[in-house]
Coordinates of C-alpha atoms and ligand atoms in Angstrom, one line a residue:
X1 CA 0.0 0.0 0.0
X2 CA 1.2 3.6 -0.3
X3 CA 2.4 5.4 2.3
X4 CA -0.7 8.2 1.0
X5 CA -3.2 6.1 1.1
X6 CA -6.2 6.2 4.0
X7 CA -7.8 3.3 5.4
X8 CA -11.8 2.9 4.7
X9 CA -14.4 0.4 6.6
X10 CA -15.5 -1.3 3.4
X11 CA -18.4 -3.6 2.8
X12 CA -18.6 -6.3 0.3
X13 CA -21.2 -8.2 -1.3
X14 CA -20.7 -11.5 -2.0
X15 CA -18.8 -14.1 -1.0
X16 CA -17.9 -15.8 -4.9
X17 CA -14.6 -15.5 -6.0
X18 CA -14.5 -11.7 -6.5
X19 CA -15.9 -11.0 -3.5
X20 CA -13.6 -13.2 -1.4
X21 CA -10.5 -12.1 -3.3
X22 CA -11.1 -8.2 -2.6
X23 CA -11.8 -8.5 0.7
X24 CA -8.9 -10.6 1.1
X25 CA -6.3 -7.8 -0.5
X26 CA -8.2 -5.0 1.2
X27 CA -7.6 -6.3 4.5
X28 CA -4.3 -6.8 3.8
X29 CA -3.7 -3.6 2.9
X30 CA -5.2 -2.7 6.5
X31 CA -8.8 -1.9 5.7
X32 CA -11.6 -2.4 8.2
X33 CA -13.1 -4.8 5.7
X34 CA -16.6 -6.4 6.1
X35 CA -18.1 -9.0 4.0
X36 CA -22.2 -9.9 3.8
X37 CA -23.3 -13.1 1.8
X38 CA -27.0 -14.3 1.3
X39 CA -26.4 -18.0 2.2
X40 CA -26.6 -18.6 5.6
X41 CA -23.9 -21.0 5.0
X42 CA -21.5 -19.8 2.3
X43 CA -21.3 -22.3 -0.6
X44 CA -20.3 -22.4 -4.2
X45 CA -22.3 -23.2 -7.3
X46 CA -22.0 -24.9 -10.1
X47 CA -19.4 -27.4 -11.4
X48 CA -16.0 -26.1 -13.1
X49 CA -14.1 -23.4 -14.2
X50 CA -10.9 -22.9 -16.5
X51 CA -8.4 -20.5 -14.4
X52 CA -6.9 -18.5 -17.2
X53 CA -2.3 -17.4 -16.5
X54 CA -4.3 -14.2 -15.7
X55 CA -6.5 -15.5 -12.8
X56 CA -4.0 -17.3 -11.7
X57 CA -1.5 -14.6 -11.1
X58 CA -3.6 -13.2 -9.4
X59 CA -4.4 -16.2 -7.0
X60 CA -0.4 -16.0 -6.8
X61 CA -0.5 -12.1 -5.5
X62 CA -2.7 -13.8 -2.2
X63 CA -0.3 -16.4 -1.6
X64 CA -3.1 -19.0 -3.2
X65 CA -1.9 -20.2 -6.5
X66 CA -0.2 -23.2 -5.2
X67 CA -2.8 -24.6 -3.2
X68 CA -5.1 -24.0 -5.8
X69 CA -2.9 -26.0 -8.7
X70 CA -2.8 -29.1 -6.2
X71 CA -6.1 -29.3 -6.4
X72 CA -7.0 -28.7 -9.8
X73 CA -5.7 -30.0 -13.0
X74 CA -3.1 -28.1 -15.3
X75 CA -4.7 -27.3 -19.2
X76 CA -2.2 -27.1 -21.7
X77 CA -4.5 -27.4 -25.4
X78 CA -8.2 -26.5 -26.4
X79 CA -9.3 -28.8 -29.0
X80 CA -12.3 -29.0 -30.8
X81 CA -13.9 -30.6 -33.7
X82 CA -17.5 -30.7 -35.3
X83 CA -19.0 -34.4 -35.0
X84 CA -18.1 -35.0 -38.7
X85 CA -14.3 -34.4 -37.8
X86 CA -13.5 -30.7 -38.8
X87 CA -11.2 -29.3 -36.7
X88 CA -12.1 -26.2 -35.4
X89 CA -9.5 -24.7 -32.8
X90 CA -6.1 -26.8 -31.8
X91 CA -4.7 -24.5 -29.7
X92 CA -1.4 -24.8 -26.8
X93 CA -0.9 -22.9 -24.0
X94 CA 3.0 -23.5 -24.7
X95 CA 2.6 -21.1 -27.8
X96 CA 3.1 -18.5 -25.4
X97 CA 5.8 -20.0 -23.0
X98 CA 6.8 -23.6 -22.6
X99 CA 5.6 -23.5 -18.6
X100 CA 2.3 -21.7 -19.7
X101 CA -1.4 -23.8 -18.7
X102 CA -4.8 -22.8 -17.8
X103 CA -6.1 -24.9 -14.5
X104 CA -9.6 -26.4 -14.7
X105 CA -11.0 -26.6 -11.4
X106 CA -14.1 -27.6 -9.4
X107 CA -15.8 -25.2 -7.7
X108 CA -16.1 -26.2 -4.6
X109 CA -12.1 -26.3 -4.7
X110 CA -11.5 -22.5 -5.6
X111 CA -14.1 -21.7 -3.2
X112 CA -12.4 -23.8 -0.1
X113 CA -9.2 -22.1 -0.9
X114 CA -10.6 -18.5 -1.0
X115 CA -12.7 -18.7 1.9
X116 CA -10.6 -20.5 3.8
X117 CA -8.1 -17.4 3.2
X118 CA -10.9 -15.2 4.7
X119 CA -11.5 -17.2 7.6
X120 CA -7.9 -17.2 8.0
X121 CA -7.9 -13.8 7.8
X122 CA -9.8 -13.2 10.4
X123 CA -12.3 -11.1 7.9
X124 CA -15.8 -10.9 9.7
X125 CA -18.7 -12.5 7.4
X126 CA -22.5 -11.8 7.6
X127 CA -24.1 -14.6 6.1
X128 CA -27.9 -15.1 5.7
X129 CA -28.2 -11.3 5.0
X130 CA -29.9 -10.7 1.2
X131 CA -28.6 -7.2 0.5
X132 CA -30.8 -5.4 -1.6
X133 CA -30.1 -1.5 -1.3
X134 CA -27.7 0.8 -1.0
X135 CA -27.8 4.4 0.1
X136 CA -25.2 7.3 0.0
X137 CA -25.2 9.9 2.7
X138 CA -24.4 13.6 2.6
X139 CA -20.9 12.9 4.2
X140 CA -20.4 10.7 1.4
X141 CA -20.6 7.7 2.9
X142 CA -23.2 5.0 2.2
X143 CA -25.4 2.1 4.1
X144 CA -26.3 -1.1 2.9
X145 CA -30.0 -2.5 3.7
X146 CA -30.9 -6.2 3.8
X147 CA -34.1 -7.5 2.7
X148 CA -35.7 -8.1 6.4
X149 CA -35.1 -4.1 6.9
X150 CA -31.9 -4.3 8.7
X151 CA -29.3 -1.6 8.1
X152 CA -25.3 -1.7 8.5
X153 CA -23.2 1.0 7.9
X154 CA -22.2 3.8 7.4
X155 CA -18.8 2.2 5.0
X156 CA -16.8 4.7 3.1
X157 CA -16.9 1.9 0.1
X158 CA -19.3 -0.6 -0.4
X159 CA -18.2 -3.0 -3.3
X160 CA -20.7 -4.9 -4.9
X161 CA -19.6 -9.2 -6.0
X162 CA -23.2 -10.6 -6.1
X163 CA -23.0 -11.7 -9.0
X164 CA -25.1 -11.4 -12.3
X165 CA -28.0 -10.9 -10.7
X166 CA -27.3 -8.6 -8.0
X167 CA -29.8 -6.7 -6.3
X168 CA -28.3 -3.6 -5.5
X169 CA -26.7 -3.4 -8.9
X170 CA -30.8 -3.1 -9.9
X171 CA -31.3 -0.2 -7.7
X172 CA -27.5 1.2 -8.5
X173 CA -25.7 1.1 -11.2
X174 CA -25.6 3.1 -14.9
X175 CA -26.6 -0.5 -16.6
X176 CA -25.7 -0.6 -20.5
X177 CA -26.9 -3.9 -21.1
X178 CA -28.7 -6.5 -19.3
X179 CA -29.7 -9.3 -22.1
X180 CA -30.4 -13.3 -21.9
X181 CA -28.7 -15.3 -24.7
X182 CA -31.1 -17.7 -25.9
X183 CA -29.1 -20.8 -24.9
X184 CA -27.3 -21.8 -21.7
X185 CA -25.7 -25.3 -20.5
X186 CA -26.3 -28.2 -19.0
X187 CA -23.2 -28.7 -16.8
X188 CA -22.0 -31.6 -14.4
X189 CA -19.5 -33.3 -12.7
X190 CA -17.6 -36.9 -13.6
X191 CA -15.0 -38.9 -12.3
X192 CA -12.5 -39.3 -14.8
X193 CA -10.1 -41.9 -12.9
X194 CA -6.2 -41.3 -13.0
X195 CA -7.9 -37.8 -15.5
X196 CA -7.6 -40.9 -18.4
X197 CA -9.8 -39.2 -21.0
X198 CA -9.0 -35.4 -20.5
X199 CA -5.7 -35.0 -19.1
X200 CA -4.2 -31.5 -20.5
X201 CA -7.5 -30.9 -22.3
X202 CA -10.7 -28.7 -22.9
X203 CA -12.3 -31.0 -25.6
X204 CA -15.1 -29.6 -27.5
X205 CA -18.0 -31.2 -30.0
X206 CA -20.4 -29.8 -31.8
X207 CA -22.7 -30.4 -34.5
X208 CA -23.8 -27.1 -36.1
X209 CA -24.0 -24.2 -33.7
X210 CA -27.3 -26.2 -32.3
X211 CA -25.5 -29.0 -30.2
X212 CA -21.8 -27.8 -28.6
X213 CA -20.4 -30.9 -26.2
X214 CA -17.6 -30.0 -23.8
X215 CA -15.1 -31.6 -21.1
X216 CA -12.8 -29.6 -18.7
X217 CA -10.5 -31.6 -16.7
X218 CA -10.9 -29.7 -13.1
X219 CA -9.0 -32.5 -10.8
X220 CA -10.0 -32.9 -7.0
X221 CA -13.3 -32.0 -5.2
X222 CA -12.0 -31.1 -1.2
X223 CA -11.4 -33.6 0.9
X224 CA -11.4 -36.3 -2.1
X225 CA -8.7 -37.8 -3.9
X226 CA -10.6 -38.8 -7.6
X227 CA -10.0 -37.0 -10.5
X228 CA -13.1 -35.3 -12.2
X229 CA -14.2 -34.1 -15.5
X230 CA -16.8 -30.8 -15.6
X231 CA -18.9 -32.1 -18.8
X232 CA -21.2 -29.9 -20.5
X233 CA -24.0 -29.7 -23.0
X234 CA -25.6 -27.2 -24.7
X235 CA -29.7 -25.9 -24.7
X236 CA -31.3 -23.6 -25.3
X237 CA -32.9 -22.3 -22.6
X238 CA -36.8 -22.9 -23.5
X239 CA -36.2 -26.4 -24.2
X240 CA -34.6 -26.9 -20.9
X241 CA -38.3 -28.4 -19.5
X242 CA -38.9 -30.5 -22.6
X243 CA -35.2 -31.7 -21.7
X244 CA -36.3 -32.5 -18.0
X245 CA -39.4 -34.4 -19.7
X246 CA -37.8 -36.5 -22.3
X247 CA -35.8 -38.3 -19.7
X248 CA -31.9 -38.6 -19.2
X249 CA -31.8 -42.4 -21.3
X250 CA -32.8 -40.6 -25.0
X251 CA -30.4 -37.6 -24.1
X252 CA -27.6 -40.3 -23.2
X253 CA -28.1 -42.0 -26.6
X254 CA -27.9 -39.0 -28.6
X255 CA -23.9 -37.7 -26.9
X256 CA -22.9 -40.9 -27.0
X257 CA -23.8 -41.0 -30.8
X258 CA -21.9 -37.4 -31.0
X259 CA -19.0 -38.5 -29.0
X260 CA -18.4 -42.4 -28.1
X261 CA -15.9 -41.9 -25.4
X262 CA -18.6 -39.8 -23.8
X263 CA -20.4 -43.1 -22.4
X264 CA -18.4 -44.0 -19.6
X265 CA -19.1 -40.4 -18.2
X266 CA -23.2 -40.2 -19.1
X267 CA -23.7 -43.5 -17.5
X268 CA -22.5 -41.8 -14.6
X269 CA -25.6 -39.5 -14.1
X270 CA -28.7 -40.6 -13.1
X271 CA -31.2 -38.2 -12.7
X272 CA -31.5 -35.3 -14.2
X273 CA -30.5 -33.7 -11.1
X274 CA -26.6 -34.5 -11.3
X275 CA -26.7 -32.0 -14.0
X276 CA -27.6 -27.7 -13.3
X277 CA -28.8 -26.1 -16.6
X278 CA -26.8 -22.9 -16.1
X279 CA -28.1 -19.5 -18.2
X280 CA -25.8 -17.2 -19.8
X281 CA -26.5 -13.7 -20.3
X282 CA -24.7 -10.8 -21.0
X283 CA -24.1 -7.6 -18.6
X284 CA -22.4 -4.6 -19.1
X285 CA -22.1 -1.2 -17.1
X286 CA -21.4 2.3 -18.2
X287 CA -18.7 2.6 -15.5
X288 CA -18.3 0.3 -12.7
X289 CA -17.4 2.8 -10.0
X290 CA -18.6 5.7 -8.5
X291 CA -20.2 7.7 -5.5
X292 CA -18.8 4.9 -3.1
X293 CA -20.1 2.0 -4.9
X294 CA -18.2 -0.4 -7.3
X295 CA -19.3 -3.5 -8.7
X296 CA -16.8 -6.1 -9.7
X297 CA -17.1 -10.0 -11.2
X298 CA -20.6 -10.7 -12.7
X299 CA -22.0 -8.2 -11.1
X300 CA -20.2 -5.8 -13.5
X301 CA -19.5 -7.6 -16.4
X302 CA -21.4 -10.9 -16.6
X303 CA -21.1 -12.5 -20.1
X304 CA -21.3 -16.2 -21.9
X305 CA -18.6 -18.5 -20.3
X306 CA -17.3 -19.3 -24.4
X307 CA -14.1 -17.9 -23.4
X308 CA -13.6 -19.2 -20.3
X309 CA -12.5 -15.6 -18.8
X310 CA -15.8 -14.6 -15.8
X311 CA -14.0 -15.8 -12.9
X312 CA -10.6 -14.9 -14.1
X313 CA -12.3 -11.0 -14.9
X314 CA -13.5 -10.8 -11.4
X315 CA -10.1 -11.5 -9.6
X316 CA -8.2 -9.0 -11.4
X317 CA -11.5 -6.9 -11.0
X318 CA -10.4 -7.5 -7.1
X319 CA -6.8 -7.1 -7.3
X320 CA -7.2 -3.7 -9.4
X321 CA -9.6 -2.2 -7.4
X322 CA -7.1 -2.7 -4.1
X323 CA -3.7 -1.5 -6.5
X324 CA -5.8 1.7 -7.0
X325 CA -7.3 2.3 -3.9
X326 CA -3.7 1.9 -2.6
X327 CA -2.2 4.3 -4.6
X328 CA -4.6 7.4 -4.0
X329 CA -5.4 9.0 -1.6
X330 CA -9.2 10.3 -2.0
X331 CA -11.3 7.4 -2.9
X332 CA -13.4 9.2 -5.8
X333 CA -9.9 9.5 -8.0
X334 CA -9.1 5.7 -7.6
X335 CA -12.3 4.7 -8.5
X336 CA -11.8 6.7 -11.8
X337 CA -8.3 5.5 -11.8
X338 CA -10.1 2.0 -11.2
X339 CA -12.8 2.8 -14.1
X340 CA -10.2 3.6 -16.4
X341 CA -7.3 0.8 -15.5
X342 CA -10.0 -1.7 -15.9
X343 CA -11.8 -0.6 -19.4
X344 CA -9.7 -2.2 -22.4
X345 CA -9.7 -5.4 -20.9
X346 CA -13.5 -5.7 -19.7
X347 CA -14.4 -4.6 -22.5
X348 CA -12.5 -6.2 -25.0
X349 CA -13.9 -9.4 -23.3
X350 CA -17.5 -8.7 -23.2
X351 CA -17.0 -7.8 -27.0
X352 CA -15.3 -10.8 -27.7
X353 CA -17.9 -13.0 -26.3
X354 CA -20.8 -11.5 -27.9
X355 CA -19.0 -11.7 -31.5
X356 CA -17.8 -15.2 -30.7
X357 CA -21.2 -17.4 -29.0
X358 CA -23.2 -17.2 -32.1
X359 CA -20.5 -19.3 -33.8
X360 CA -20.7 -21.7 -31.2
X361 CA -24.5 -21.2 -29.6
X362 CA -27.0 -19.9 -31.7
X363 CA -29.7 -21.3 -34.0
X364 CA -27.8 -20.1 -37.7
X365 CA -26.4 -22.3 -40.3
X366 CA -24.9 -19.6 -41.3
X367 CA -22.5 -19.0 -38.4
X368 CA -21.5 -22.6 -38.6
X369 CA -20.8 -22.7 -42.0
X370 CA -18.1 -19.7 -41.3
X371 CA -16.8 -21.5 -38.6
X372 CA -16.2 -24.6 -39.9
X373 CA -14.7 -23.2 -43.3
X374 CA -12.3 -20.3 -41.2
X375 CA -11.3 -21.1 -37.7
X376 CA -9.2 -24.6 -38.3
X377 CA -7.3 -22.6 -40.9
X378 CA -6.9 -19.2 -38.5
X379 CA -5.9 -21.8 -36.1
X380 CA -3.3 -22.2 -38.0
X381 CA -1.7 -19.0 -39.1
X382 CA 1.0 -17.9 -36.9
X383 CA 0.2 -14.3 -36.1
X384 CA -4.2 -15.0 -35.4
X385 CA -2.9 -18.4 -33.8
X386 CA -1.0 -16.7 -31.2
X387 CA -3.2 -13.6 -30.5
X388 CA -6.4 -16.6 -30.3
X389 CA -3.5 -18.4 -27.6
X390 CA -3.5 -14.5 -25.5
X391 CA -7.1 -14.4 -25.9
X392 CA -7.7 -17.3 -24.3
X393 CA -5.2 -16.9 -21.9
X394 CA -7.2 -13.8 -20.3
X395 CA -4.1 -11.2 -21.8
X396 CA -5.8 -9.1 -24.7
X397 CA -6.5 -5.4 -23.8
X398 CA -7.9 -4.7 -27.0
X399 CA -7.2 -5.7 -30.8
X400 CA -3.3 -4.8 -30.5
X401 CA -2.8 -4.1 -26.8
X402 CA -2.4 -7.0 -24.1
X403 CA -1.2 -7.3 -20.4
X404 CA 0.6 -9.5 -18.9
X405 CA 0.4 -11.7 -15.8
X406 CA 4.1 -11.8 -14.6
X407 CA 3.3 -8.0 -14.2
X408 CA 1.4 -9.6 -11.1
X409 CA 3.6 -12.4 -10.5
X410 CA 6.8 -13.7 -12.3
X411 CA 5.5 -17.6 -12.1
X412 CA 2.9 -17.0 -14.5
X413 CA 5.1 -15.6 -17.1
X414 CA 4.5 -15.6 -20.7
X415 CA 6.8 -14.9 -23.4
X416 CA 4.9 -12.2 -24.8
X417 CA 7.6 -8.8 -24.0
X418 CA 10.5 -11.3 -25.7
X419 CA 8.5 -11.7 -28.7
X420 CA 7.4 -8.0 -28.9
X421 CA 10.3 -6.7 -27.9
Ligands
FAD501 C1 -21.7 -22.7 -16.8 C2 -20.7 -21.7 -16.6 C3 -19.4 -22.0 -16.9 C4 -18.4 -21.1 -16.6 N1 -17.1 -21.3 -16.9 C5 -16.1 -20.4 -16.6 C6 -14.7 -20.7 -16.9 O1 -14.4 -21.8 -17.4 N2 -13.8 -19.8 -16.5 C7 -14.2 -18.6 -15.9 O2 -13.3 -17.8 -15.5 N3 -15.5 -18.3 -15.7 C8 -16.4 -19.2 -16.0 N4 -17.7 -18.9 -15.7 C9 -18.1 -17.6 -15.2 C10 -17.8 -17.6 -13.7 O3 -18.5 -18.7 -13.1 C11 -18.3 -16.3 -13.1 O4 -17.8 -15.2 -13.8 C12 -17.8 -16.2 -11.7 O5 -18.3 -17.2 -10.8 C13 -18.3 -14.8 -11.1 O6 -17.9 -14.7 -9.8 P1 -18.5 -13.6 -8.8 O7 -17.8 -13.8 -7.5 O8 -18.4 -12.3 -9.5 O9 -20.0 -14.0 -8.7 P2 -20.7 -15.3 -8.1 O10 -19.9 -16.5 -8.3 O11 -22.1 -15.3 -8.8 O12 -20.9 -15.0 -6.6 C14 -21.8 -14.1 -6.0 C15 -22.0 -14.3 -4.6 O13 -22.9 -13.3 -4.0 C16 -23.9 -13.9 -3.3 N5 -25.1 -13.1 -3.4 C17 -25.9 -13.0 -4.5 N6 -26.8 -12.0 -4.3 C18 -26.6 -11.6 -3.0 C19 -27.3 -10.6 -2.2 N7 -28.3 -9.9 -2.7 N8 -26.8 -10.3 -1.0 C20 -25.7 -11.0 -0.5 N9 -25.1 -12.0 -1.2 C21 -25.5 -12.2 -2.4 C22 -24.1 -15.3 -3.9 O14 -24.7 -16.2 -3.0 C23 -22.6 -15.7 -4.2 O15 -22.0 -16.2 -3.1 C24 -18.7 -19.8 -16.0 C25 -20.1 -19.5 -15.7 C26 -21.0 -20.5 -16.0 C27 -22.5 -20.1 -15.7

């Protein structure tokens, strides 16, 4: 922190990976830090994620990356191919530095780690409280009211990590954009033994832009020692009940006829409850922060997971947001200096995503046809191969602009300032 900076009694909302990631670097920093959750007990949702070099340097600036990679597994190539064999992406990690990998995880594992960090931490945590306003005093300070009536307060900074649908964002924010997309995804949760099928991989299948198969390796749930697989399938989200109807044993047929090595994983579900249809939309804000109020992760920013960047966006959401509050010392200029450090990359994401899903989500023939005629070739041109390699990674700040995460910690190094250099 710099010696300029003041400390603040902060509140923040949420306790998902942004949320618990702030409030862990604010403390540190020495802020009176205060966290409020819905869930009486604090749990995550929801099956896998793909850490991103980005996301994981940042894990690495709260001491967390390690623990994290024992748990989960390391992703070195994203593969996929239509059902009839077309390659579509074939993409390394290792383009961009021998060391370089993505880690799929479960869940529940990067949310043990994170709130074990708070507990650790000693960070106090008001669960069972549904935040749903937010008000800003004369003094500039603002109050946060529950939905049973209760107010806590007065915070000089209340930061919003509720997620996509957050309540006070309803109320607060300058929201740009707050739209559906038509389709979502099943998701769920396999044991993959000794990580046999996927090991290294995101695999990908798809059939049109209509049917879109995936598997993540994402390595240990807490406490156990089996290797999983997050596996995924594509709806759209008004057939989701006609899905539920039909019964899992027609579904089962139909991935298996996709994807043969898929059947060893299907047979493990058996109701239709061991998968959660998940439903994507897209979010965006005018400006994150202002009058005491900032809202980071989905909260901000929520968009299609095609890219596999949400969770990666919301830690660096959390570790920009405590760089700039420690580097000013009047809270209204670092959350411009936070609006403006955090604009090329959030939105060059949130474009990206919107231009990309129809290719791989969407109803049109059309946008399958370009895909399946452009991106095995692009795939393979050196210059789009590697900027589709810093894309993925979570580095790309615009069309020609990109961080990088050594900036935030030197074991997640890429080779990027050697080639552009
Ligand atoms: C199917 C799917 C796959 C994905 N895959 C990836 C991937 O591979 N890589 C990746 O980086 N991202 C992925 N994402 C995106 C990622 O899951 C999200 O971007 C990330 O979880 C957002 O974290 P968050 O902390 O901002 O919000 P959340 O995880 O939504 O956490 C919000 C927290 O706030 C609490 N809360 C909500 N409302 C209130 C309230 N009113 N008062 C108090 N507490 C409240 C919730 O209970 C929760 O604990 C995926 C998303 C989906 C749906």
């Amino acid at each position: 922190m710099s010696l300029a900076s003041r400390l603040h009694r902060i509140a923040v909302v949420g306790c998902g990976s942004s949320g618990l990631a702030v409030a862990a670097f604010l403390h540190q920093a020495g802020h009176e830090v205060t966290l409020f959750e819905r869930f009486t007990t604090p749990q995550p949702l929801g099956a896998g994620l793909l850490l991103q070099p980005t996301g994981l340097a940042v894990l690495a600036r709260l001491g967390l990356d390690r623990a994290i990679c024992e748990r989960g597994a390391p992703i070195r190539n994203l593969y996929g191919q239509t059902h009839k064999g077309t390659v579509i992406f074939d993409l390394s990690y290792r383009l961009l530095h021998p060391d370089l990998f993505g880690l799929g995880v479960h869940r529940a594992s990067l949310f043990d780690v994170l709130y074990q960090n708070v507990v650790r931490l000693g960070i106090p945590i008001h669960s069972g409280h549904t935040m749903i306003t937010t008000r800003l005093h004369a003094d500039k300070t603002r109050s946060l009211s529950n939905d049973a009536g209760e107010d806590f307060g007065p915070f000089d900074l209340v930061i919003d990590a509720s997620g996509r649908h957050s309540k006070l964002c309803e109320s607060a924010a300058d929201v740009r954009k707050d739209t559906p997309y038509p389709y979502g995804a099943l998701w769920g949760v396999c044991r993959d033994p000794g990580q046999a099928f996927a090991r290294d991989y995101l695999l990908q299948r798809y059939e049109a832009a209509r049917v879109m198969i995936g598997t993540l390796a994402i390595g240990k749930k807490p406490g156990g020692t089996d290797d999983h697989v997050a596996f995924f399938w594509s709806l759209r989200t008004r057939d989701y009940q006609d899905w539920q109807a039909q019964g899992l044993e027609a579904w089962k047929d139909r991935v298996i006829r996709y994807w043969p090595e898929m059947a060893p994983f299907v047979a493990q579900l058996e109701r239709p409850e061991d998968l959660t249809f998940a439903e994507y939309g897209d979010k965006s804000l005018h400006r994150w922060a202002r009058d005491g109020l900032v809202f980071i992760g989905d909260a901000g920013h929520a968009m299609s997971p095609q890219l596999g960047q949400g969770a990666n966006l919301g830690l660096i959401d959390a570790w920009t947001l405590a760089q700039t509050i420690g580097s000013h010392t009047d809270l209204p200029e670092a959350l411009d200096a936070y609006n403006r450090a955090r604009l090329g990359h959030l939105r060059f994401y949130q474009t990206a995503s919107q231009w990309l899903t129809p290719f791989f989500q969407s109803d049109s023939t059309l946008a399958a046809m370009v895909r399946d005629l452009l991106f095995g070739p692009m795939c393979k041109m050196p210059y789009l191969r590697s900027e589709m390699v810093r894309t993925l990674a979570g580095m790309k700040t615009g069309l020609f602009s990109q961080l990088e995460p050594a900036d935030w910690h030197p074991r997640h190094q890429t080779n990027s300032r050697i080639e552009t250099s």
